[in-house]
Coordinates of C-alpha atoms and ligand atoms in Angstrom, one line a residue:
M1 CA -1.2 17.6 29.6
A2 CA 0.5 15.4 27.0
S3 CA 2.0 13.2 29.7
G4 CA -1.5 12.9 31.2
L5 CA -2.8 11.8 27.9
L6 CA -0.1 9.2 27.6
K7 CA -0.7 7.9 31.0
G8 CA -4.4 7.7 30.1
A9 CA -3.6 5.8 27.0
V10 CA -1.4 3.3 28.8
L11 CA -4.1 2.8 31.4
L12 CA -6.6 2.2 28.7
L13 CA -4.3 -0.2 27.0
V14 CA -3.7 -2.2 30.2
S15 CA -7.4 -2.4 31.0
V16 CA -8.2 -3.5 27.5
L17 CA -5.5 -6.2 27.6
S18 CA -6.6 -7.5 31.0
W19 CA -10.2 -7.5 29.8
L20 CA -9.0 -9.5 26.8
C21 CA -7.2 -12.0 29.0
V22 CA -10.2 -12.5 31.2
Y23 CA -12.4 -12.8 28.1
M24 CA -10.1 -15.3 26.5
K25 CA -9.9 -17.4 29.6
G26 CA -13.6 -17.5 29.9
R27 CA -14.1 -18.0 26.2
Y28 CA -11.8 -20.9 26.0
T29 CA -12.4 -22.8 29.2
V30 CA -15.5 -24.8 29.6
D31 CA -17.2 -24.8 33.0
V32 CA -17.8 -28.5 33.0
R33 CA -19.4 -28.6 36.4
S34 CA -22.2 -26.3 35.3
L35 CA -23.3 -28.7 32.5
P36 CA -26.0 -31.3 33.2
Q37 CA -24.7 -34.6 34.4
H38 CA -25.0 -37.8 32.4
P39 CA -28.3 -39.4 33.5
R40 CA -26.8 -42.9 34.4
S41 CA -23.7 -41.5 36.0
H42 CA -24.2 -43.5 39.2
Q43 CA -26.1 -46.4 37.8
P44 CA -24.8 -49.8 36.8
P45 CA -23.2 -51.5 34.9
Y46 CA -20.0 -50.7 36.7
P47 CA -16.6 -51.5 35.3
G48 CA -15.6 -54.9 36.7
G49 CA -13.6 -57.9 35.8
T50 CA -15.4 -59.2 32.7
A51 CA -15.0 -58.3 29.1
D52 CA -18.5 -56.9 28.6
N53 CA -19.8 -53.4 27.9
L54 CA -16.6 -52.8 25.9
L55 CA -16.3 -51.6 22.3
W56 CA -13.2 -50.3 20.5
F57 CA -12.6 -48.9 17.0
L58 CA -10.0 -47.0 15.0
Q59 CA -9.7 -43.7 13.2
V60 CA -7.3 -42.7 10.4
S61 CA -7.2 -39.4 8.6
D62 CA -5.6 -37.5 5.7
I63 CA -4.2 -40.4 3.8
H64 CA -3.4 -38.3 0.7
I65 CA -2.7 -41.1 -1.8
S66 CA -0.8 -39.3 -4.5
R67 CA 0.2 -40.5 -8.0
F68 CA 3.3 -38.3 -7.8
Y69 CA 4.6 -38.5 -4.3
D70 CA 5.6 -40.9 -1.6
P71 CA 4.4 -44.4 -2.8
Q72 CA 5.3 -45.6 0.7
R73 CA 2.1 -44.0 1.9
V74 CA 0.2 -46.7 0.0
T75 CA 2.5 -49.5 1.1
D76 CA 2.1 -48.5 4.7
F77 CA -1.7 -48.1 4.2
K78 CA -1.8 -51.7 3.0
Q79 CA 0.0 -52.7 6.1
F80 CA -2.5 -50.9 8.3
C81 CA -5.4 -52.5 6.5
T82 CA -3.9 -56.0 7.0
E83 CA -1.9 -56.1 10.2
N84 CA -3.5 -53.4 12.3
V85 CA -7.0 -54.3 11.4
E86 CA -6.2 -58.0 12.0
V87 CA -4.7 -57.2 15.5
F88 CA -7.4 -54.8 16.7
K89 CA -10.3 -56.5 15.0
P90 CA -12.3 -53.3 15.3
P91 CA -16.0 -53.4 14.3
M92 CA -15.4 -50.2 12.4
V93 CA -12.6 -47.9 11.1
L94 CA -13.4 -44.2 10.7
V95 CA -11.6 -42.5 7.9
T96 CA -11.9 -38.8 8.1
G97 CA -11.2 -37.5 4.7
D98 CA -8.4 -36.5 2.2
L99 CA -8.3 -40.1 1.0
T100 CA -6.5 -38.8 -2.1
D101 CA -4.1 -35.9 -2.6
A102 CA -5.5 -34.5 -5.9
K103 CA -2.6 -32.1 -6.4
T104 CA -0.7 -31.6 -9.6
I105 CA 2.9 -32.6 -9.8
D106 CA 4.1 -29.1 -9.1
R107 CA 1.7 -29.1 -6.1
G108 CA 0.4 -25.7 -7.3
G109 CA -2.8 -26.9 -9.0
S110 CA -5.4 -29.5 -8.2
M111 CA -7.6 -32.0 -10.0
Q112 CA -9.1 -35.4 -9.4
Y113 CA -6.9 -38.2 -10.7
E114 CA -8.8 -41.4 -11.2
V115 CA -5.7 -43.4 -10.7
E116 CA -5.4 -42.2 -7.1
W117 CA -8.9 -43.3 -6.4
R118 CA -8.3 -46.6 -8.0
T119 CA -5.2 -47.0 -5.7
Y120 CA -7.2 -46.2 -2.6
Y121 CA -10.1 -48.5 -3.5
G122 CA -7.7 -51.1 -4.8
V123 CA -6.0 -51.3 -1.3
L124 CA -9.5 -51.7 0.3
K125 CA -10.3 -54.6 -2.0
E126 CA -7.0 -56.2 -2.1
T127 CA -6.7 -56.4 1.7
N128 CA -10.4 -57.4 2.1
V129 CA -10.6 -54.8 4.8
M130 CA -14.3 -54.0 3.9
E131 CA -15.2 -57.5 4.8
R132 CA -13.3 -57.6 8.0
T133 CA -14.7 -54.3 9.4
L134 CA -17.1 -51.6 8.5
W135 CA -14.9 -49.1 6.6
M136 CA -16.5 -45.7 7.3
D137 CA -14.9 -43.3 4.9
I138 CA -15.8 -39.7 4.1
R139 CA -14.5 -37.0 1.8
G140 CA -12.0 -34.3 2.7
N141 CA -11.4 -31.0 0.9
H142 CA -8.8 -32.7 -1.4
D143 CA -11.4 -35.2 -2.4
A144 CA -13.7 -32.3 -3.5
F145 CA -11.2 -30.3 -5.5
D146 CA -12.4 -29.4 -9.0
I147 CA -15.8 -31.1 -8.7
P148 CA -18.7 -29.2 -10.3
A149 CA -21.4 -31.2 -8.6
L150 CA -21.9 -34.3 -6.4
H151 CA -23.3 -36.3 -9.3
S152 CA -20.4 -35.3 -11.5
N153 CA -18.4 -38.2 -12.8
R154 CA -15.3 -36.5 -11.4
N155 CA -16.7 -37.2 -7.9
F156 CA -14.8 -40.5 -7.7
F157 CA -15.8 -41.0 -4.0
R158 CA -19.1 -42.3 -5.4
Q159 CA -17.3 -45.0 -7.2
Y160 CA -14.1 -45.8 -5.4
S161 CA -14.9 -45.7 -1.7
S162 CA -16.6 -47.9 0.8
M163 CA -19.4 -45.6 1.8
G164 CA -19.7 -43.4 -1.4
Q165 CA -21.5 -46.2 -3.2
T166 CA -24.5 -45.7 -1.0
G167 CA -24.9 -42.3 -2.6
K168 CA -24.8 -40.5 0.7
I169 CA -22.0 -38.1 1.7
S170 CA -23.1 -37.7 5.3
Y171 CA -24.6 -40.6 7.1
H172 CA -25.4 -42.3 10.4
H173 CA -24.5 -45.8 11.4
A174 CA -26.0 -47.3 14.6
H175 CA -23.8 -50.1 15.9
K176 CA -26.0 -52.3 18.0
T177 CA -24.6 -54.5 20.8
P178 CA -26.1 -56.5 23.6
F179 CA -25.1 -53.7 26.0
G180 CA -26.3 -50.7 24.0
T181 CA -26.4 -48.8 20.7
Y182 CA -23.5 -46.7 19.6
S183 CA -24.0 -44.1 16.9
F184 CA -21.4 -43.0 14.4
V185 CA -22.3 -40.0 12.4
A186 CA -20.2 -38.8 9.5
L187 CA -20.5 -35.2 8.4
D188 CA -19.3 -34.0 5.0
A189 CA -18.7 -30.2 5.0
C190 CA -16.9 -30.1 1.7
L191 CA -17.7 -27.3 -0.7
N192 CA -20.2 -28.2 -3.4
P193 CA -19.5 -27.2 -6.1
G194 CA -15.8 -27.8 -5.2
P195 CA -13.4 -25.2 -6.5
R196 CA -9.8 -26.0 -7.1
R197 CA -7.1 -24.9 -4.8
P198 CA -6.6 -22.4 -3.1
F199 CA -10.2 -21.6 -2.8
N200 CA -11.1 -24.9 -1.2
F201 CA -9.7 -25.1 2.3
F202 CA -12.7 -24.2 4.6
G203 CA -15.9 -26.2 4.8
Y204 CA -19.4 -24.9 4.4
L205 CA -22.8 -26.2 5.3
N206 CA -25.9 -24.4 4.0
E207 CA -29.3 -24.4 5.6
S208 CA -30.5 -27.6 4.1
S209 CA -27.3 -29.6 4.7
L210 CA -27.3 -28.4 8.3
A211 CA -30.9 -29.4 8.6
S212 CA -30.2 -32.9 7.3
L213 CA -27.3 -33.3 9.8
Q214 CA -29.8 -32.3 12.5
S215 CA -32.1 -35.1 11.4
L216 CA -29.2 -37.5 11.6
A217 CA -28.5 -36.1 15.1
D218 CA -32.2 -36.7 16.0
E219 CA -31.8 -40.4 15.0
T220 CA -29.2 -40.8 17.8
V221 CA -31.3 -39.7 20.8
H222 CA -31.7 -43.2 22.2
S223 CA -28.1 -44.3 21.6
N224 CA -25.8 -44.9 24.5
M225 CA -23.1 -42.8 22.9
T226 CA -22.8 -40.7 19.8
I227 CA -19.5 -40.2 18.0
W228 CA -19.3 -37.5 15.2
M229 CA -16.7 -37.6 12.6
G230 CA -15.8 -35.2 9.8
H231 CA -12.8 -33.9 7.9
H232 CA -12.8 -30.2 8.8
P233 CA -12.4 -29.1 12.5
T234 CA -15.5 -27.1 13.4
A235 CA -13.5 -23.9 13.5
T236 CA -13.0 -24.2 9.8
I237 CA -16.6 -24.8 8.9
L238 CA -19.0 -22.0 8.0
S239 CA -22.6 -22.8 8.9
P240 CA -25.8 -20.8 9.4
N241 CA -27.4 -20.5 12.8
P242 CA -27.5 -22.3 15.1
G243 CA -24.2 -23.6 13.8
I244 CA -22.5 -26.9 13.4
K245 CA -21.4 -27.1 17.0
H246 CA -25.0 -26.9 18.2
V247 CA -26.0 -29.7 15.9
I248 CA -23.3 -32.1 17.1
R249 CA -23.6 -31.2 20.7
N250 CA -25.2 -34.5 21.5
G251 CA -21.9 -36.2 20.6
I252 CA -19.4 -37.2 23.2
A253 CA -16.7 -36.4 20.6
Y254 CA -16.1 -35.0 17.2
L255 CA -13.2 -36.7 15.4
C256 CA -11.6 -34.8 12.6
G257 CA -8.3 -34.2 10.7
H258 CA -7.5 -31.6 8.0
L259 CA -5.0 -29.5 9.9
H260 CA -2.5 -32.4 10.0
D261 CA 0.0 -31.5 12.8
L262 CA 0.1 -27.8 11.7
G263 CA 3.5 -28.1 10.1
G264 CA 5.0 -30.2 12.9
L265 CA 4.0 -27.7 15.6
F266 CA 1.2 -29.7 17.1
P267 CA 1.5 -33.5 17.0
V268 CA -1.8 -33.6 18.9
M269 CA -4.7 -31.1 18.9
Y270 CA -7.5 -31.6 21.3
S271 CA -10.2 -29.3 22.8
M272 CA -13.6 -29.3 24.4
Q273 CA -16.6 -27.4 23.0
D274 CA -18.9 -25.4 25.2
G275 CA -21.4 -28.2 25.6
G276 CA -18.7 -30.7 26.7
T277 CA -18.2 -32.3 23.4
L278 CA -14.6 -33.2 22.8
E279 CA -13.1 -32.1 19.5
L280 CA -10.1 -34.3 18.7
E281 CA -8.0 -33.6 15.6
L282 CA -5.9 -36.5 14.5
S283 CA -2.5 -35.9 12.9
D284 CA -2.1 -37.3 9.5
W285 CA -1.3 -40.5 7.7
M286 CA 0.3 -38.6 4.9
N287 CA 3.5 -37.7 6.7
N288 CA 3.2 -39.1 10.2
R289 CA 1.4 -42.4 9.8
R290 CA -0.8 -41.6 12.8
Y291 CA -3.9 -43.4 13.7
R292 CA -6.1 -43.4 16.8
L293 CA -7.5 -46.2 18.9
L294 CA -10.7 -45.3 20.8
A295 CA -12.7 -47.4 23.2
A296 CA -16.1 -47.0 24.8
D297 CA -15.9 -48.9 28.1
H298 CA -19.1 -48.9 30.2
D299 CA -20.0 -45.8 28.1
M300 CA -16.9 -43.9 29.0
L301 CA -14.7 -42.9 26.1
S302 CA -10.9 -43.2 26.0
F303 CA -8.4 -42.9 23.2
V304 CA -4.8 -43.0 22.3
D305 CA -3.0 -41.7 19.2
V306 CA -0.3 -44.0 17.9
K307 CA 2.1 -44.3 15.0
L308 CA 2.1 -47.2 12.6
G309 CA 4.4 -50.0 13.6
E310 CA 4.5 -49.0 17.3
W311 CA 3.6 -52.1 19.3
P312 CA 2.3 -52.9 21.8
V313 CA -0.6 -50.4 21.8
V314 CA -1.9 -49.7 25.3
L315 CA -5.1 -48.0 26.4
V316 CA -6.3 -47.7 30.0
T317 CA -10.1 -47.5 29.9
N318 CA -10.8 -47.4 33.6
P319 CA -10.0 -45.1 35.2
K320 CA -10.0 -42.9 32.2
H321 CA -7.8 -39.8 31.4
A322 CA -8.9 -36.9 33.6
M323 CA -8.3 -34.4 30.9
F324 CA -10.9 -35.9 28.6
A325 CA -13.6 -36.5 31.2
T326 CA -16.8 -35.0 30.0
P327 CA -19.5 -35.5 32.7
S328 CA -22.3 -34.3 30.5
H329 CA -21.7 -37.1 28.0
E330 CA -20.5 -40.1 30.0
P331 CA -21.4 -41.7 33.3
L332 CA -18.2 -40.8 35.1
G333 CA -19.7 -41.7 38.5
R334 CA -19.1 -45.3 37.5
I335 CA -15.4 -44.9 38.2
R336 CA -16.1 -44.6 41.9
H337 CA -18.2 -47.8 41.8
S338 CA -15.8 -49.8 39.7
T339 CA -14.2 -52.9 41.1
H340 CA -11.4 -53.2 38.5
I341 CA -8.8 -51.2 36.7
R342 CA -9.1 -52.1 33.0
V343 CA -6.4 -52.0 30.4
L344 CA -6.5 -52.8 26.7
A345 CA -3.2 -54.1 25.3
F346 CA -2.7 -55.1 21.6
S347 CA 0.2 -56.6 19.8
P348 CA 0.6 -59.0 16.9
D349 CA 2.6 -61.2 19.3
P350 CA 1.4 -62.6 22.6
M351 CA 1.5 -60.3 25.6
E352 CA 4.1 -61.1 28.2
K353 CA 3.3 -58.7 31.1
V354 CA 1.0 -55.8 32.0
I355 CA 2.2 -54.0 35.0
V356 CA 0.1 -51.2 36.6
W357 CA 1.5 -48.4 38.7
L358 CA -0.6 -46.0 40.8
D359 CA 1.0 -42.7 41.9
G360 CA 4.4 -44.1 41.1
V361 CA 4.0 -47.2 43.2
R362 CA 3.8 -50.7 41.6
F363 CA 0.2 -51.7 42.1
C364 CA -0.3 -55.0 40.4
E365 CA 0.3 -57.2 37.5
G366 CA -2.8 -57.2 35.3
S367 CA -4.5 -60.6 34.7
H368 CA -5.8 -61.4 31.3
V369 CA -9.5 -61.7 30.8
E370 CA -10.0 -62.2 27.1
G371 CA -9.0 -60.5 23.9
P372 CA -7.0 -57.4 24.7
L373 CA -8.5 -56.8 28.2
Y374 CA -6.3 -57.0 31.3
I375 CA -7.6 -56.2 34.8
C376 CA -6.6 -55.5 38.4
P377 CA -9.0 -55.4 41.3
W378 CA -8.8 -52.0 43.1
N379 CA -10.6 -49.9 45.6
P380 CA -11.3 -46.5 44.1
A381 CA -12.0 -45.0 47.5
D382 CA -8.3 -45.2 48.2
Y383 CA -7.8 -42.6 45.5
G384 CA -11.0 -40.8 46.4
T385 CA -9.9 -37.1 46.2
G386 CA -7.9 -35.1 43.8
L387 CA -5.7 -36.1 40.8
H388 CA -3.7 -39.3 40.7
T389 CA -1.5 -41.0 38.1
I390 CA -1.9 -44.4 36.5
A391 CA 0.9 -45.8 34.5
V392 CA 1.1 -49.1 32.7
D393 CA 4.1 -51.0 31.4
V394 CA 3.4 -53.6 28.8
S395 CA 5.8 -56.0 27.1
D396 CA 5.1 -58.7 24.4
S397 CA 6.9 -61.9 23.6
K398 CA 9.1 -60.2 21.0
G399 CA 10.5 -58.0 23.8
R400 CA 8.7 -54.8 22.6
T401 CA 7.6 -52.6 25.5
R402 CA 5.3 -49.6 25.9
H403 CA 4.8 -47.2 28.8
Q404 CA 1.6 -45.3 28.9
E405 CA 0.4 -43.0 31.7
H406 CA -2.2 -40.4 32.4
P407 CA -3.8 -38.5 35.3
F408 CA -7.2 -39.7 36.6
S409 CA -9.6 -38.8 39.3
V410 CA -12.4 -40.5 41.2
D411 CA -14.1 -37.4 42.5
G412 CA -14.3 -35.6 39.1
S413 CA -11.1 -33.5 39.5
R414 CA -9.8 -32.5 36.1
T415 CA -6.7 -31.3 34.3
N416 CA -7.2 -28.7 31.6
I417 CA -6.7 -29.3 27.9
S418 CA -3.9 -27.2 26.5
F419 CA -4.9 -23.5 26.1
V420 CA -3.2 -23.1 22.8
Q421 CA -4.7 -26.2 21.3
T422 CA -8.1 -25.0 22.5
V423 CA -7.6 -21.6 20.9
I424 CA -6.7 -23.2 17.6
L425 CA -9.7 -25.5 17.5
Q426 CA -12.3 -23.3 19.2
T427 CA -11.6 -19.9 17.6
D428 CA -14.1 -19.0 14.8
W429 CA -11.4 -18.2 12.3
L430 CA -13.9 -17.2 9.6
V431 CA -15.5 -14.6 11.8
L432 CA -12.1 -13.4 12.9
M433 CA -11.0 -12.9 9.3
K434 CA -14.1 -10.8 8.6
V435 CA -13.5 -8.7 11.7
V436 CA -9.8 -8.1 10.7
F437 CA -10.9 -7.2 7.2
L438 CA -13.4 -4.7 8.5
L439 CA -10.8 -3.0 10.8
V440 CA -8.2 -2.8 8.0
F441 CA -10.8 -1.6 5.5
T442 CA -12.0 1.1 7.9
A443 CA -8.4 2.2 8.7
G444 CA -7.1 2.0 5.2
V445 CA -10.0 2.9 2.9
L446 CA -12.8 4.6 4.8
S447 CA -10.2 6.9 6.5
L448 CA -9.2 8.4 3.2
P449 CA -12.2 10.7 2.6
V450 CA -12.1 11.7 6.2
L451 CA -8.5 12.8 5.9
R452 CA -9.2 14.5 2.6
Y453 CA -12.1 16.6 3.7
S454 CA -10.9 17.4 7.2
S455 CA -7.7 19.5 7.6
P456 CA -5.9 18.6 10.8
A457 CA -4.1 21.8 11.5
L458 CA -0.3 21.6 11.8
P459 CA 0.8 21.9 15.4
P460 CA 1.5 25.6 16.1
G461 CA 5.1 26.3 15.2
G462 CA 5.4 22.6 14.5
S463 CA 7.8 22.1 17.3
S464 CA 7.7 20.3 20.6
L465 CA 9.3 23.3 22.3
D466 CA 5.9 25.0 22.6
S467 CA 4.6 22.5 25.0
A468 CA 7.9 22.5 26.9
G469 CA 6.1 23.5 30.0
G470 CA 4.3 20.3 30.7
A471 CA 6.1 18.2 28.1
G472 CA 6.9 14.8 29.3
C473 CA 7.9 11.9 27.3
G474 CA 4.5 12.0 25.6
A475 CA 4.8 15.2 23.8
Y476 CA 7.0 14.1 20.9
P477 CA 5.0 11.0 19.8
R478 CA 1.8 13.0 19.9
Q479 CA 3.3 15.8 17.8
F480 CA 4.7 13.2 15.4
V481 CA 1.3 11.5 14.9
H482 CA -0.2 14.8 14.3
K483 CA 2.4 15.7 11.7
W484 CA 1.9 12.3 10.0
L485 CA -1.8 12.8 9.9
S486 CA -1.5 16.2 8.3
R487 CA 1.0 14.9 5.7
L488 CA -1.5 12.1 5.0
S489 CA -4.3 14.6 4.7
L490 CA -2.2 16.6 2.2
L491 CA -1.5 13.5 0.1
T492 CA -5.2 12.6 0.0
K493 CA -5.9 16.1 -1.5
V494 CA -4.0 15.1 -4.6
D495 CA -6.7 13.9 -6.9
Q496 CA -4.4 11.6 -8.9
L497 CA -3.7 9.7 -5.7
Y498 CA -7.0 9.9 -4.0
Y499 CA -9.4 8.8 -6.6
P500 CA -7.6 5.6 -7.8
L501 CA -6.8 4.5 -4.3
F502 CA -10.2 5.2 -2.8
C503 CA -12.1 3.7 -5.7
F504 CA -9.9 0.6 -5.8
G505 CA -10.2 0.2 -2.1
V506 CA -14.0 0.3 -2.3
Y507 CA -14.0 -2.0 -5.2
I508 CA -12.3 -4.8 -3.2
P509 CA -15.3 -5.8 -1.1
F510 CA -18.0 -5.1 -3.7
G511 CA -16.7 -5.7 -7.3
P512 CA -16.0 -9.1 -8.9
W513 CA -12.3 -10.1 -8.5
F514 CA -12.1 -12.3 -11.5
Y515 CA -13.9 -14.5 -13.9
G516 CA -12.2 -17.8 -14.8
E517 CA -12.2 -21.5 -15.0
L518 CA -12.4 -22.2 -11.3
I519 CA -13.5 -25.7 -12.0
Q520 CA -12.3 -27.5 -15.1
G521 CA -14.9 -26.8 -17.8
H522 CA -16.8 -24.4 -15.6
Y523 CA -16.4 -20.7 -15.5
G524 CA -17.2 -18.8 -12.4
V525 CA -17.0 -15.3 -11.1
L526 CA -15.4 -14.6 -7.7
F527 CA -16.4 -11.9 -5.3
M528 CA -15.2 -11.3 -1.8
H529 CA -18.5 -12.5 -0.4
G530 CA -18.5 -15.7 -2.5
T531 CA -18.2 -17.4 -5.8
Y532 CA -20.9 -18.2 -8.4
I533 CA -20.0 -21.3 -10.3
A534 CA -21.5 -24.3 -12.0
G535 CA -25.0 -23.1 -11.1
G536 CA -24.0 -23.0 -7.4
Y537 CA -22.7 -20.7 -4.8
V538 CA -19.7 -21.0 -2.5
P539 CA -19.4 -18.4 0.2
G540 CA -16.2 -16.4 0.5
L541 CA -14.0 -18.0 3.1
W542 CA -10.3 -17.2 2.5
S543 CA -11.3 -14.2 0.5
H544 CA -11.5 -11.9 3.5
A545 CA -7.9 -12.7 4.3
Y546 CA -6.9 -12.0 0.7
A547 CA -8.9 -8.8 0.8
T548 CA -7.2 -7.7 3.9
L549 CA -3.8 -8.3 2.3
Q550 CA -4.9 -6.4 -0.8
V551 CA -6.1 -3.4 1.1
R552 CA -2.9 -3.4 3.1
N553 CA -0.7 -3.7 0.0
T554 CA -2.6 -1.0 -1.8
M555 CA -2.6 1.5 1.0
K556 CA 0.9 0.8 2.3
G557 CA 2.5 3.2 -0.1
L558 CA 0.4 6.1 0.9
F559 CA 0.8 5.7 4.6
V560 CA 4.5 5.0 4.4
N561 CA 5.2 7.9 2.2
A562 CA 3.4 10.2 4.6
L563 CA 5.6 8.8 7.3
F564 CA 8.7 9.6 5.3
L565 CA 7.4 13.1 4.6
S566 CA 6.8 13.8 8.2
L567 CA 10.3 12.5 9.1
L568 CA 11.9 14.6 6.5
S569 CA 10.2 17.9 7.3
Ligands
NAG1 C1 -27.1 -48.3 27.3 O1 -28.3 -47.7 27.5 C2 -29.3 -48.5 28.1 C3 -30.5 -47.7 28.3 O2 -30.9 -47.1 27.1 C4 -28.9 -49.0 29.5 O3 -29.8 -49.9 30.0 C5 -27.5 -49.7 29.3 O4 -27.0 -50.1 30.6 C6 -26.5 -48.8 28.6 N1 -25.3 -49.5 28.4 C7 -24.2 -49.3 29.1 C8 -22.9 -50.0 28.8 O5 -24.2 -48.4 30.0

């Protein structure tokens, strides 16, 4: 019978795992074809040989200007504001938070340093960048460390930033051109009041801030394209129903930062939300000097992530990258009607050559139209089905070269975005942490009274010989678990053990954890579910993970000791 049980358990495990795989696959892949198509998908204007219907802009994130570390960050940032902005001449630059580092010299604590803000704003003024482009900056969690309220004089964003002086933290900018209106919406999900580290990693939007973001979203309904930007990836923002992803679903993309490159593991992190909105995390300025060039060409979005100092910078805008095609948000049908391949090439020095390859065969040399735009006439029908590859080799007069390639399709064939990146960006980590806590709490704390007041009988004779008849390989583990449970049960019957452990376990989710100066000059009290401070409330975000660890650490002794006892006896 024991071996039957074991087989049953294995079968159950296998079916649960395969269900999980199927669920994960469904959960993390978007059925793009089932989404409604862009209304002008097969309507002109079609990408052709002239420099119209084209707009490009830049994003930079996580600058982390620090008074203690890496002054080169500032020097390089100055170079970006002068050279790169001069070469690209973007109408706007999106800066997605963590403008300053705000960490103490030992990196353990955090506070706002005015000198860091003066440095940031000083670069903007010194380089005149705010006059040459619209500098759209927003706050990141580091810019919100140790800030009791938005109107506090420690909220230096109000004083030392391009957009902060408007008094708004989230805002909408509609960029009007002769060929359409392009909406840029900045969302600030920083905690307010803003605790110090380590209680300020996740973002939070309450009902009213979500509602005001919804009204910003409503303003964009007539725009040709809406780009959302924010510091926190949506997976790290807690928001009430219907949730932040629902509010930004009208956007073709959500541009964010915050996770840097996850300690070097992921130089790029891209994903697609259920509704077809791209979520594109940009690696940092702080350590990697990354920035992003994006272009809307005939209302289709393309982008490339580059490193400071890398020239030339190349971006093929037609046909666009098949991995980032989002038919619900852009008129992809236009690729089939297009008459020209379109390539943007930027360099501080004149361009020498732009060579285009299709499926590994040299196709043409691009001819210059104006500005960064190079074109080649083509017949999309020749590439009418399935995936193909476009490659571009560019060289400038200084002999610098760049090779850029990507898959494309004319018929809507796609390549999938990396599964792992999608899992990172599209998992609701806050919910997951709560679920894990509940499981660990049930197993570690709620099980104690059950064990105490039930008495699992010791197996008769306590030996596996009894079941020798049908004993397969399953008999011993089963007996062992039984023995372990009975030892546990014995231990929980010791009052001196049971009461402190159980009471402390129950205290974790309900009682206050501590009372302290969580924000300079403001005392607050921290519970698992949230923190009350400076007249405000910040929901518990990391706290479920801490609570899980706490339960584990508290109960470990009991469970391990029972294990030893059952091994010894
Ligand atoms: C932008 O939208 C308008 C309609 O609202 C349309 O007429 C125009 O062609 C669009 N622009 C582009 C580049 O598709």
